[in-house]
Short mmCIF file of C-alpha atoms in Angstrom, two decimals:
data_model
loop_
_atom_site.label_atom_id
_atom_site.label_comp_id
_atom_site.label_asym_id
_atom_site.label_seq_id
_atom_site.Cartn_x
_atom_site.Cartn_y
_atom_site.Cartn_z
CA MET A 1 30.64 19.54 -16.34
CA ALA A 2 27.98 18.69 -18.91
CA SER A 3 26.85 21.51 -21.13
CA LEU A 4 23.25 22.69 -21.39
CA ALA A 5 23.15 21.31 -24.91
CA THR A 6 24.10 17.89 -23.54
CA LEU A 7 21.49 17.99 -20.79
CA LEU A 8 18.53 19.18 -22.87
CA PRO A 9 17.86 15.81 -24.57
CA LEU A 10 17.79 14.08 -21.17
CA MET A 11 15.36 16.69 -19.83
CA ALA A 12 13.11 16.20 -22.82
CA LEU A 13 13.12 12.44 -22.31
CA THR A 14 12.39 12.30 -18.60
CA GLY A 15 10.66 15.63 -18.00
CA ALA A 16 12.41 18.57 -16.41
CA ALA A 17 10.85 17.70 -13.06
CA PHE A 18 12.69 14.37 -12.86
CA ALA A 19 16.35 13.47 -12.58
CA ALA A 20 17.82 10.39 -14.23
CA PRO A 21 17.18 7.05 -12.50
CA ARG A 22 19.90 5.76 -10.21
CA PRO A 23 21.16 2.17 -10.25
CA GLY A 24 21.34 -0.29 -7.36
CA ASN A 25 19.22 0.28 -4.27
CA GLN A 26 17.86 3.79 -4.09
CA HIS A 27 21.00 5.47 -2.80
CA GLY A 28 23.65 2.78 -3.21
CA GLN A 29 24.17 2.71 0.56
CA VAL A 30 24.65 -0.32 2.77
CA VAL A 31 21.23 -1.25 4.14
CA LYS A 32 20.89 -2.49 7.69
CA PRO A 33 18.18 -2.62 10.35
CA ILE A 34 17.07 0.79 11.61
CA LYS A 35 17.42 0.90 15.37
CA LYS A 36 16.34 4.47 16.07
CA ILE A 37 12.63 4.95 15.38
CA SER A 38 11.61 8.54 14.66
CA LEU A 39 7.92 9.39 14.36
CA GLY A 40 8.08 13.09 13.54
CA PRO A 41 5.45 15.56 14.77
CA ARG A 42 2.25 14.14 13.29
CA PRO A 43 1.14 11.58 15.92
CA TYR A 44 1.96 14.01 18.74
CA TRP A 45 -0.05 16.73 16.99
CA LEU A 46 -2.96 14.34 16.63
CA VAL A 47 -2.82 13.52 20.35
CA ASP A 48 -2.69 17.22 21.23
CA HIS A 49 -5.94 17.80 19.33
CA LEU A 50 -7.87 14.87 20.79
CA GLU A 51 -10.83 15.72 22.98
CA ASP A 52 -10.05 15.40 26.69
CA GLY A 53 -10.74 11.96 28.09
CA PRO A 54 -9.11 8.65 29.03
CA LEU A 55 -7.79 7.97 25.50
CA LYS A 56 -6.05 11.32 25.26
CA THR A 57 -4.64 10.95 28.78
CA LYS A 58 -3.19 7.54 27.94
CA LEU A 59 -1.75 8.56 24.58
CA ALA A 60 -0.31 11.80 25.98
CA SER A 61 1.45 9.82 28.69
CA CYS A 62 3.51 8.10 25.98
CA ALA A 63 4.85 11.32 24.43
CA ASP A 64 8.33 10.88 25.93
CA LYS A 65 8.48 7.16 25.33
CA GLU A 66 11.31 5.76 23.24
CA MET A 67 9.50 4.23 20.30
CA LYS A 68 10.15 0.74 18.96
CA ARG A 69 9.33 -1.04 15.74
CA SER A 70 5.97 -2.83 15.74
CA GLU A 71 4.54 -5.54 13.50
CA TRP A 72 1.09 -4.14 14.32
CA SER A 73 2.21 -1.21 12.15
CA ILE A 74 2.12 -2.42 8.54
CA SER A 75 3.34 -0.23 5.72
CA HIS A 76 0.92 0.53 2.91
CA ARG A 77 2.88 0.88 -0.36
CA GLY A 78 6.00 1.57 1.71
CA GLY A 79 4.50 3.39 4.68
CA GLY A 80 5.71 6.84 3.71
CA THR A 81 3.07 7.09 0.99
CA LEU A 82 1.43 10.23 2.34
CA GLN A 83 4.52 12.21 1.29
CA PHE A 84 6.76 9.90 -0.78
CA PRO A 85 6.02 8.20 -4.12
CA GLU A 86 4.56 4.78 -3.41
CA HIS A 87 6.49 1.56 -3.86
CA THR A 88 9.87 3.25 -3.82
CA PHE A 89 12.87 2.61 -1.61
CA ASP A 90 12.33 6.13 -0.23
CA SER A 91 8.82 5.23 0.92
CA ILE A 92 10.04 1.96 2.43
CA LEU A 93 12.79 3.76 4.34
CA ALA A 94 10.35 6.40 5.55
CA GLY A 95 7.88 3.78 6.76
CA THR A 96 10.65 1.75 8.39
CA ARG A 97 12.07 4.78 10.17
CA MET A 98 8.55 5.39 11.48
CA GLY A 99 8.45 1.91 12.97
CA ALA A 100 6.62 -0.28 10.45
CA GLY A 101 7.51 -3.88 11.19
CA ILE A 102 6.00 -5.37 8.03
CA GLN A 103 6.64 -3.95 4.55
CA GLU A 104 4.25 -4.28 1.63
CA CYS A 105 4.90 -4.84 -2.05
CA ASP A 106 1.95 -4.92 -4.44
CA VAL A 107 2.95 -7.33 -7.19
CA ALA A 108 2.34 -7.05 -10.94
CA PHE A 109 4.07 -8.71 -13.90
CA THR A 110 5.96 -7.23 -16.82
CA LYS A 111 5.90 -8.06 -20.52
CA ASP A 112 8.91 -10.32 -20.01
CA LEU A 113 7.28 -11.97 -16.96
CA GLN A 114 9.27 -10.36 -14.21
CA LEU A 115 7.53 -9.38 -10.99
CA VAL A 116 7.57 -5.69 -10.12
CA CYS A 117 6.21 -3.73 -7.17
CA ARG A 118 3.29 -1.56 -8.37
CA HIS A 119 -0.06 -0.99 -6.72
CA SER A 120 -1.95 -1.78 -9.90
CA GLN A 121 -0.97 -3.49 -13.12
CA CYS A 122 -2.21 -0.44 -15.02
CA ASP A 123 -1.33 2.63 -12.95
CA LEU A 124 1.97 3.66 -14.50
CA HIS A 125 0.40 6.70 -16.16
CA THR A 126 -0.41 8.20 -12.75
CA THR A 127 2.45 6.84 -10.62
CA THR A 128 5.40 7.39 -12.99
CA ASN A 129 6.54 9.79 -15.70
CA VAL A 130 5.91 7.26 -18.49
CA VAL A 131 3.64 9.54 -20.55
CA ASN A 132 6.46 12.07 -20.74
CA VAL A 133 8.91 9.54 -22.18
CA PRO A 134 7.86 9.42 -25.86
CA SER A 135 9.37 6.05 -26.73
CA LEU A 136 7.60 4.38 -23.78
CA ASN A 137 4.37 6.34 -23.96
CA ALA A 138 3.94 4.93 -27.47
CA LYS A 139 3.94 1.40 -26.02
CA CYS A 140 1.16 2.09 -23.48
CA THR A 141 -2.14 0.26 -23.81
CA VAL A 142 -3.61 3.74 -24.31
CA PRO A 143 -0.92 6.38 -24.99
CA PHE A 144 -1.48 9.86 -23.59
CA GLN A 145 -4.31 11.76 -25.25
CA PRO A 146 -4.65 15.47 -24.38
CA ALA A 147 -7.83 17.03 -23.06
CA ALA A 148 -9.91 18.41 -25.92
CA ASP A 149 -13.49 19.34 -26.78
CA GLY A 150 -14.62 19.06 -23.19
CA LYS A 151 -13.18 15.57 -22.76
CA PRO A 152 -10.48 14.89 -20.11
CA ALA A 153 -6.95 13.80 -20.84
CA THR A 154 -6.54 10.03 -20.87
CA ALA A 155 -3.84 7.38 -20.72
CA LYS A 156 -3.52 3.77 -19.62
CA CYS A 157 -0.07 2.32 -19.14
CA CYS A 158 0.39 -1.18 -17.71
CA THR A 159 3.41 -3.05 -16.39
CA SER A 160 2.64 -5.76 -18.97
CA ASP A 161 3.19 -3.19 -21.74
CA PHE A 162 6.91 -3.08 -20.92
CA THR A 163 9.93 -5.21 -20.13
CA MET A 164 11.60 -4.68 -16.77
CA ALA A 165 14.53 -3.04 -18.53
CA GLU A 166 12.14 -0.46 -19.95
CA LEU A 167 10.48 0.14 -16.58
CA ARG A 168 13.89 0.92 -15.11
CA GLN A 169 13.97 4.04 -17.28
CA LEU A 170 11.03 5.52 -15.37
CA CYS A 171 10.82 7.74 -12.31
CA ALA A 172 8.13 7.17 -9.71
CA LYS A 173 5.97 10.11 -8.69
CA MET A 174 3.05 10.84 -6.40
CA ASP A 175 -0.08 9.05 -7.61
CA ALA A 176 -2.00 11.75 -9.48
CA SER A 177 -2.80 13.22 -12.88
CA ASP A 178 -4.25 16.40 -14.30
CA PRO A 179 -7.42 15.61 -16.32
CA GLN A 180 -7.22 19.04 -17.99
CA ALA A 181 -3.73 18.40 -19.35
CA THR A 182 -3.02 19.33 -22.95
CA ALA A 183 0.61 18.13 -22.80
CA PRO A 184 2.31 15.10 -21.21
CA ALA A 185 4.31 17.14 -18.68
CA GLN A 186 1.12 18.77 -17.44
CA TYR A 187 -0.54 15.36 -17.06
CA LEU A 188 2.12 14.47 -14.46
CA GLU A 189 0.74 17.14 -12.12
CA GLY A 190 -2.38 17.02 -9.96
CA THR A 191 -0.98 15.89 -6.60
CA PRO A 192 -3.69 16.55 -3.97
CA SER A 193 -2.95 19.46 -1.66
CA TRP A 194 -3.10 17.21 1.41
CA ARG A 195 -0.14 15.29 0.01
CA THR A 196 3.09 16.82 -1.28
CA ASP A 197 5.64 16.76 -4.09
CA LEU A 198 8.37 17.80 -1.65
CA TYR A 199 10.24 14.51 -2.04
CA ALA A 200 9.29 13.76 -5.63
CA LYS A 201 9.85 16.79 -7.85
CA THR A 202 13.64 16.87 -8.14
CA THR A 203 14.66 13.30 -7.39
CA CYS A 204 14.05 10.10 -9.31
CA SER A 205 13.00 7.07 -7.33
CA ARG A 206 13.13 4.09 -9.65
CA LEU A 207 10.87 1.07 -9.83
CA TYR A 208 12.09 -2.22 -8.39
CA THR A 209 11.48 -5.92 -8.83
CA VAL A 210 10.05 -8.23 -6.19
CA SER A 211 13.46 -9.84 -5.76
CA GLU A 212 14.99 -6.41 -5.08
CA TYR A 213 12.20 -5.64 -2.60
CA ILE A 214 12.90 -8.92 -0.81
CA LYS A 215 16.62 -8.16 -0.55
CA PHE A 216 16.00 -4.60 0.66
CA VAL A 217 13.42 -5.52 3.29
CA ASP A 218 15.46 -8.53 4.41
CA ASP A 219 18.47 -6.27 4.93
CA LEU A 220 16.25 -4.02 7.05
CA GLY A 221 15.33 -7.05 9.18
CA LEU A 222 11.59 -6.76 8.58
CA LYS A 223 8.74 -9.07 7.58
CA PHE A 224 7.05 -9.07 4.18
CA THR A 225 3.50 -8.76 2.90
CA PRO A 226 3.40 -9.06 -0.89
CA GLU A 227 0.01 -8.61 -2.55
CA LEU A 228 -0.66 -10.46 -5.80
CA LYS A 229 -2.52 -7.81 -7.77
CA THR A 230 -5.50 -8.89 -9.81
CA PRO A 231 -4.47 -8.83 -13.49
CA GLU A 232 -6.10 -6.21 -15.71
CA VAL A 233 -5.25 -8.11 -18.88
CA PRO A 234 -6.77 -11.42 -20.01
CA MET A 235 -5.22 -14.50 -18.42
CA PRO A 236 -3.37 -16.55 -19.40
CA PHE A 237 -1.05 -13.77 -20.52
CA VAL A 238 1.10 -14.60 -23.52
CA GLY A 239 4.70 -13.94 -22.53
CA PRO A 240 8.03 -14.29 -24.36
CA ASN A 241 8.24 -17.09 -26.89
CA GLY A 242 4.48 -17.55 -26.74
CA LYS A 243 4.54 -18.84 -23.15
CA ASN A 244 1.12 -18.96 -21.49
CA TYR A 245 1.35 -17.36 -18.05
CA THR A 246 -1.67 -18.59 -16.08
CA GLN A 247 -3.11 -17.18 -12.86
CA ALA A 248 -1.81 -20.24 -11.01
CA ALA A 249 1.67 -19.72 -12.48
CA TYR A 250 1.52 -16.10 -11.35
CA ALA A 251 0.54 -17.09 -7.80
CA GLN A 252 3.32 -19.68 -7.70
CA HIS A 253 5.85 -17.27 -9.17
CA LEU A 254 5.39 -14.94 -6.21
CA ILE A 255 6.04 -17.68 -3.65
CA ASP A 256 9.01 -18.94 -5.66
CA GLU A 257 10.67 -15.52 -5.35
CA PHE A 258 10.72 -15.88 -1.55
CA LYS A 259 11.92 -19.47 -1.75
CA ALA A 260 14.76 -18.45 -4.05
CA ALA A 261 15.80 -15.77 -1.57
CA GLY A 262 15.79 -18.25 1.32
CA ILE A 263 13.07 -16.39 3.25
CA HIS A 264 11.30 -18.48 5.90
CA PRO A 265 7.51 -18.66 5.39
CA SER A 266 6.93 -17.32 8.91
CA ARG A 267 8.22 -13.93 7.72
CA VAL A 268 5.81 -13.70 4.78
CA TYR A 269 2.15 -12.65 4.67
CA PRO A 270 1.06 -13.16 1.03
CA GLN A 271 -2.14 -11.31 0.12
CA SER A 272 -4.73 -11.37 -2.64
CA PHE A 273 -8.23 -10.09 -3.34
CA LEU A 274 -8.80 -13.22 -5.42
CA TYR A 275 -10.14 -16.04 -3.26
CA ASP A 276 -8.80 -18.56 -5.79
CA ASP A 277 -5.24 -17.30 -5.22
CA VAL A 278 -5.51 -17.97 -1.49
CA LEU A 279 -7.03 -21.39 -2.16
CA TYR A 280 -4.12 -22.13 -4.50
CA TRP A 281 -1.62 -21.31 -1.74
CA ILE A 282 -3.55 -23.39 0.79
CA LYS A 283 -3.39 -26.40 -1.53
CA ASN A 284 0.08 -25.97 -3.03
CA GLU A 285 2.07 -23.89 -0.56
CA PRO A 286 0.65 -24.72 2.89
CA LYS A 287 3.61 -23.29 4.81
CA PHE A 288 3.16 -19.89 3.20
CA ALA A 289 -0.64 -20.20 3.37
CA LYS A 290 -0.56 -20.23 7.18
CA GLN A 291 -0.24 -16.44 7.02
CA ALA A 292 -1.98 -15.84 3.70
CA ILE A 293 -4.33 -12.86 3.79
CA LEU A 294 -7.63 -12.79 1.93
CA LEU A 295 -8.28 -9.15 1.12
CA ASP A 296 -12.00 -8.55 1.17
CA GLU A 297 -13.87 -5.73 -0.53
CA SER A 298 -16.78 -7.95 -1.59
CA GLY A 299 -19.21 -5.79 0.38
CA ASP A 300 -18.60 -2.72 -1.77
CA PRO A 301 -21.49 -1.79 -4.04
CA PRO A 302 -22.40 -2.47 -6.75
CA ASN A 303 -20.79 -5.90 -6.42
CA GLY A 304 -22.19 -6.78 -3.03
CA THR A 305 -23.32 -5.67 0.40
CA LEU A 306 -21.66 -5.71 3.78
CA GLU A 307 -24.23 -8.28 4.91
CA GLN A 308 -23.22 -10.58 2.03
CA ALA A 309 -19.54 -10.10 2.84
CA THR A 310 -20.23 -11.02 6.45
CA ALA A 311 -22.12 -14.16 5.44
CA ALA A 312 -19.21 -15.29 3.24
CA LEU A 313 -16.78 -15.38 6.17
CA ALA A 314 -17.96 -18.84 7.23
CA LYS A 315 -17.03 -20.21 3.79
CA TYR A 316 -13.55 -18.72 4.01
CA ALA A 317 -12.94 -20.12 7.48
CA LYS A 318 -14.13 -23.58 6.43
CA ALA A 319 -11.76 -23.54 3.43
CA GLY A 320 -8.75 -22.90 5.66
CA VAL A 321 -8.31 -19.14 5.34
CA LYS A 322 -6.63 -17.85 8.51
CA ILE A 323 -6.55 -14.08 8.02
CA VAL A 324 -9.05 -11.73 6.41
CA ALA A 325 -8.32 -8.11 5.61
CA PRO A 326 -11.33 -5.90 4.96
CA PRO A 327 -11.16 -2.09 4.68
CA LEU A 328 -11.61 -0.01 7.82
CA PRO A 329 -15.34 0.70 7.45
CA TYR A 330 -16.28 -3.01 7.36
CA LEU A 331 -15.10 -3.42 10.95
CA VAL A 332 -16.87 -0.60 12.77
CA THR A 333 -20.27 1.01 13.08
CA MET A 334 -22.01 3.60 15.21
CA GLY A 335 -23.00 2.78 18.77
CA LYS A 336 -26.57 3.10 20.00
CA ASP A 337 -25.74 6.47 21.55
CA GLY A 338 -25.04 7.87 18.07
CA LYS A 339 -21.54 9.00 19.08
CA SER A 340 -19.42 5.99 20.01
CA ILE A 341 -17.61 3.66 17.60
CA VAL A 342 -18.26 -0.06 18.10
CA PRO A 343 -17.38 -3.32 16.31
CA SER A 344 -19.53 -4.24 13.33
CA GLU A 345 -21.30 -7.52 12.69
CA TYR A 346 -18.54 -8.35 10.20
CA ALA A 347 -15.91 -7.92 12.91
CA LYS A 348 -17.87 -9.93 15.48
CA THR A 349 -18.56 -12.74 13.00
CA ALA A 350 -14.92 -12.99 11.93
CA LYS A 351 -13.85 -13.16 15.56
CA LYS A 352 -16.46 -15.83 16.35
CA LEU A 353 -15.17 -17.93 13.43
CA GLY A 354 -11.60 -17.70 14.69
CA LEU A 355 -10.41 -15.58 11.77
CA LYS A 356 -7.61 -13.14 12.44
CA ILE A 357 -8.16 -9.64 11.09
CA ILE A 358 -5.88 -7.07 9.45
CA THR A 359 -7.32 -3.85 8.05
CA TRP A 360 -6.54 -1.08 5.56
CA SER A 361 -5.76 1.76 5.02
CA LEU A 362 -5.20 4.39 7.69
CA GLU A 363 -3.96 7.87 6.73
CA ARG A 364 -5.19 7.35 3.17
CA SER A 365 -8.11 9.76 3.42
CA ALA A 366 -7.84 13.48 2.90
CA TRP A 367 -8.80 15.69 5.82
CA LEU A 368 -11.25 14.33 8.38
CA GLY A 369 -12.40 17.72 9.63
CA ASP A 370 -13.25 19.46 6.35
CA GLY A 371 -16.82 18.21 6.15
CA SER A 372 -15.97 15.04 4.21
CA HIS A 373 -15.79 13.05 7.47
CA GLY A 374 -12.98 10.95 6.01
CA GLY A 375 -14.76 9.68 2.90
CA TYR A 376 -14.74 5.96 2.05
CA TYR A 377 -12.51 4.75 4.87
CA TYR A 378 -14.78 6.23 7.54
CA ALA A 379 -18.10 5.70 5.73
CA THR A 380 -19.78 3.60 8.43
CA ILE A 381 -18.89 6.05 11.22
CA ALA A 382 -18.99 9.31 9.28
CA SER A 383 -21.37 11.09 11.65
CA THR A 384 -18.85 10.91 14.50
CA ILE A 385 -15.74 11.83 12.47
CA ASN A 386 -15.17 15.58 12.70
CA GLN A 387 -11.47 16.23 13.28
CA GLU A 388 -8.07 14.84 12.32
CA SER A 389 -7.43 13.35 15.75
CA ASP A 390 -10.46 11.07 15.40
CA VAL A 391 -8.06 8.69 13.67
CA PHE A 392 -6.94 7.63 17.16
CA ARG A 393 -10.52 6.98 18.25
CA LEU A 394 -10.87 4.55 15.35
CA LEU A 395 -7.52 2.91 16.06
CA HIS A 396 -8.49 2.43 19.69
CA VAL A 397 -11.64 0.50 18.80
CA LEU A 398 -9.82 -1.56 16.18
CA ALA A 399 -7.19 -2.54 18.73
CA GLN A 400 -9.16 -2.96 21.92
CA ASP A 401 -12.63 -4.04 20.75
CA VAL A 402 -12.18 -5.59 17.31
CA GLY A 403 -8.76 -7.06 18.10
CA VAL A 404 -7.07 -6.60 14.73
CA ILE A 405 -3.55 -8.00 14.49
CA GLY A 406 -2.28 -5.22 12.23
CA VAL A 407 -3.17 -2.01 10.44
CA PHE A 408 -1.94 -0.88 7.03
CA SER A 409 -1.13 2.82 6.93
CA ASP A 410 0.08 5.40 4.43
CA TRP A 411 1.96 7.14 7.26
CA SER A 412 3.35 4.52 9.61
CA ALA A 413 4.09 6.88 12.50
CA THR A 414 0.45 7.16 13.58
CA VAL A 415 -0.06 3.42 13.97
CA THR A 416 3.40 2.93 15.51
CA TYR A 417 2.69 5.55 18.17
CA TYR A 418 -0.53 3.85 19.20
CA ALA A 419 1.11 0.41 19.14
CA ASN A 420 3.94 1.54 21.40
CA CYS A 421 1.60 3.23 23.83
CA TYR A 422 -0.56 0.12 24.19
CA GLY A 423 2.17 -2.51 23.92
CA LEU A 424 1.21 -3.95 20.53
CA PHE A 425 4.34 -5.43 19.00
#
């Protein structure tokens, strides 16, 4: 058994709250499709707290139903993100066990031009323990700076600051930071109370490459939705040996990973917020572009309005875009009675143009019944959002009236329950 003297240097390097990273897939086990879907108590609790009416009656009638995997249930950052560190094998397994049929990987690039699953190119300081690893913190775009003189603690650490070998030294954690931190270990704290560190404090979930994500999700028998994250460094990026890595090369690199793994295009839904990325796939990778998703937040102020975003849909459809994915509030609005939820003009226009719709992200808000009315994701229907179970009221309109083909969620069980009850597979 190792002595305390032997262990202390490791604890200083990684932070006492994190164990050492493990090699291979997260647990080294043989991965195979999950046949038994288990939703846990949350969706049933939400149904129990719905107001009496036809929706509650229908959903309650499905309580004893044997649940199945559904492609209408799309994982967001793994699908277990409400309680597990995002973009980890643990989050993927959680989302898959809760019935997600499509697994997401947000894609960024490393200093040595490998593709890694991270929600943002520059979020390592809040999603990993990098600031508490001195040798790596020093390589960050902005190394950790403690709070002082009334100014908050700061750091900015990007995937492009490190090689993949260096990123493998890190442990993923819940996405949070403490702005009052005066030491790196304290900066790792700050997880919101509506989430949890239950599955993050004493285990180390490592970061993985896109190729490892493909292998893992393929072994689970699921479909893929990789999102090409918008770079936060100037492009072209200068890689090893002075190689210029252009935006087009980046977009092609992602598709090439799936080709190299022998994945059929029909199993892949590539995404991007950059219209030019989707146009590139339409022109250069038409088989993969058939299911390419244009993520749309162009109606968010100060960059635009919802009316402008709606008007742009005709341009997208004409260019060959097949699927648009706006956030939840773009698709719904208040009914004339001031209580009901109805499809928005954006939703009706997309449908009229023949565009398929996916939306994001359910279960990403804090509480719905604490007076916040769900914040950003419920902004257009805030006046009717007053309790946690209202999430099912929104889902019902998205499914039955808007006709979305899938919903991204931070906790896959909620969407899976609805999908099974209404036969959306």
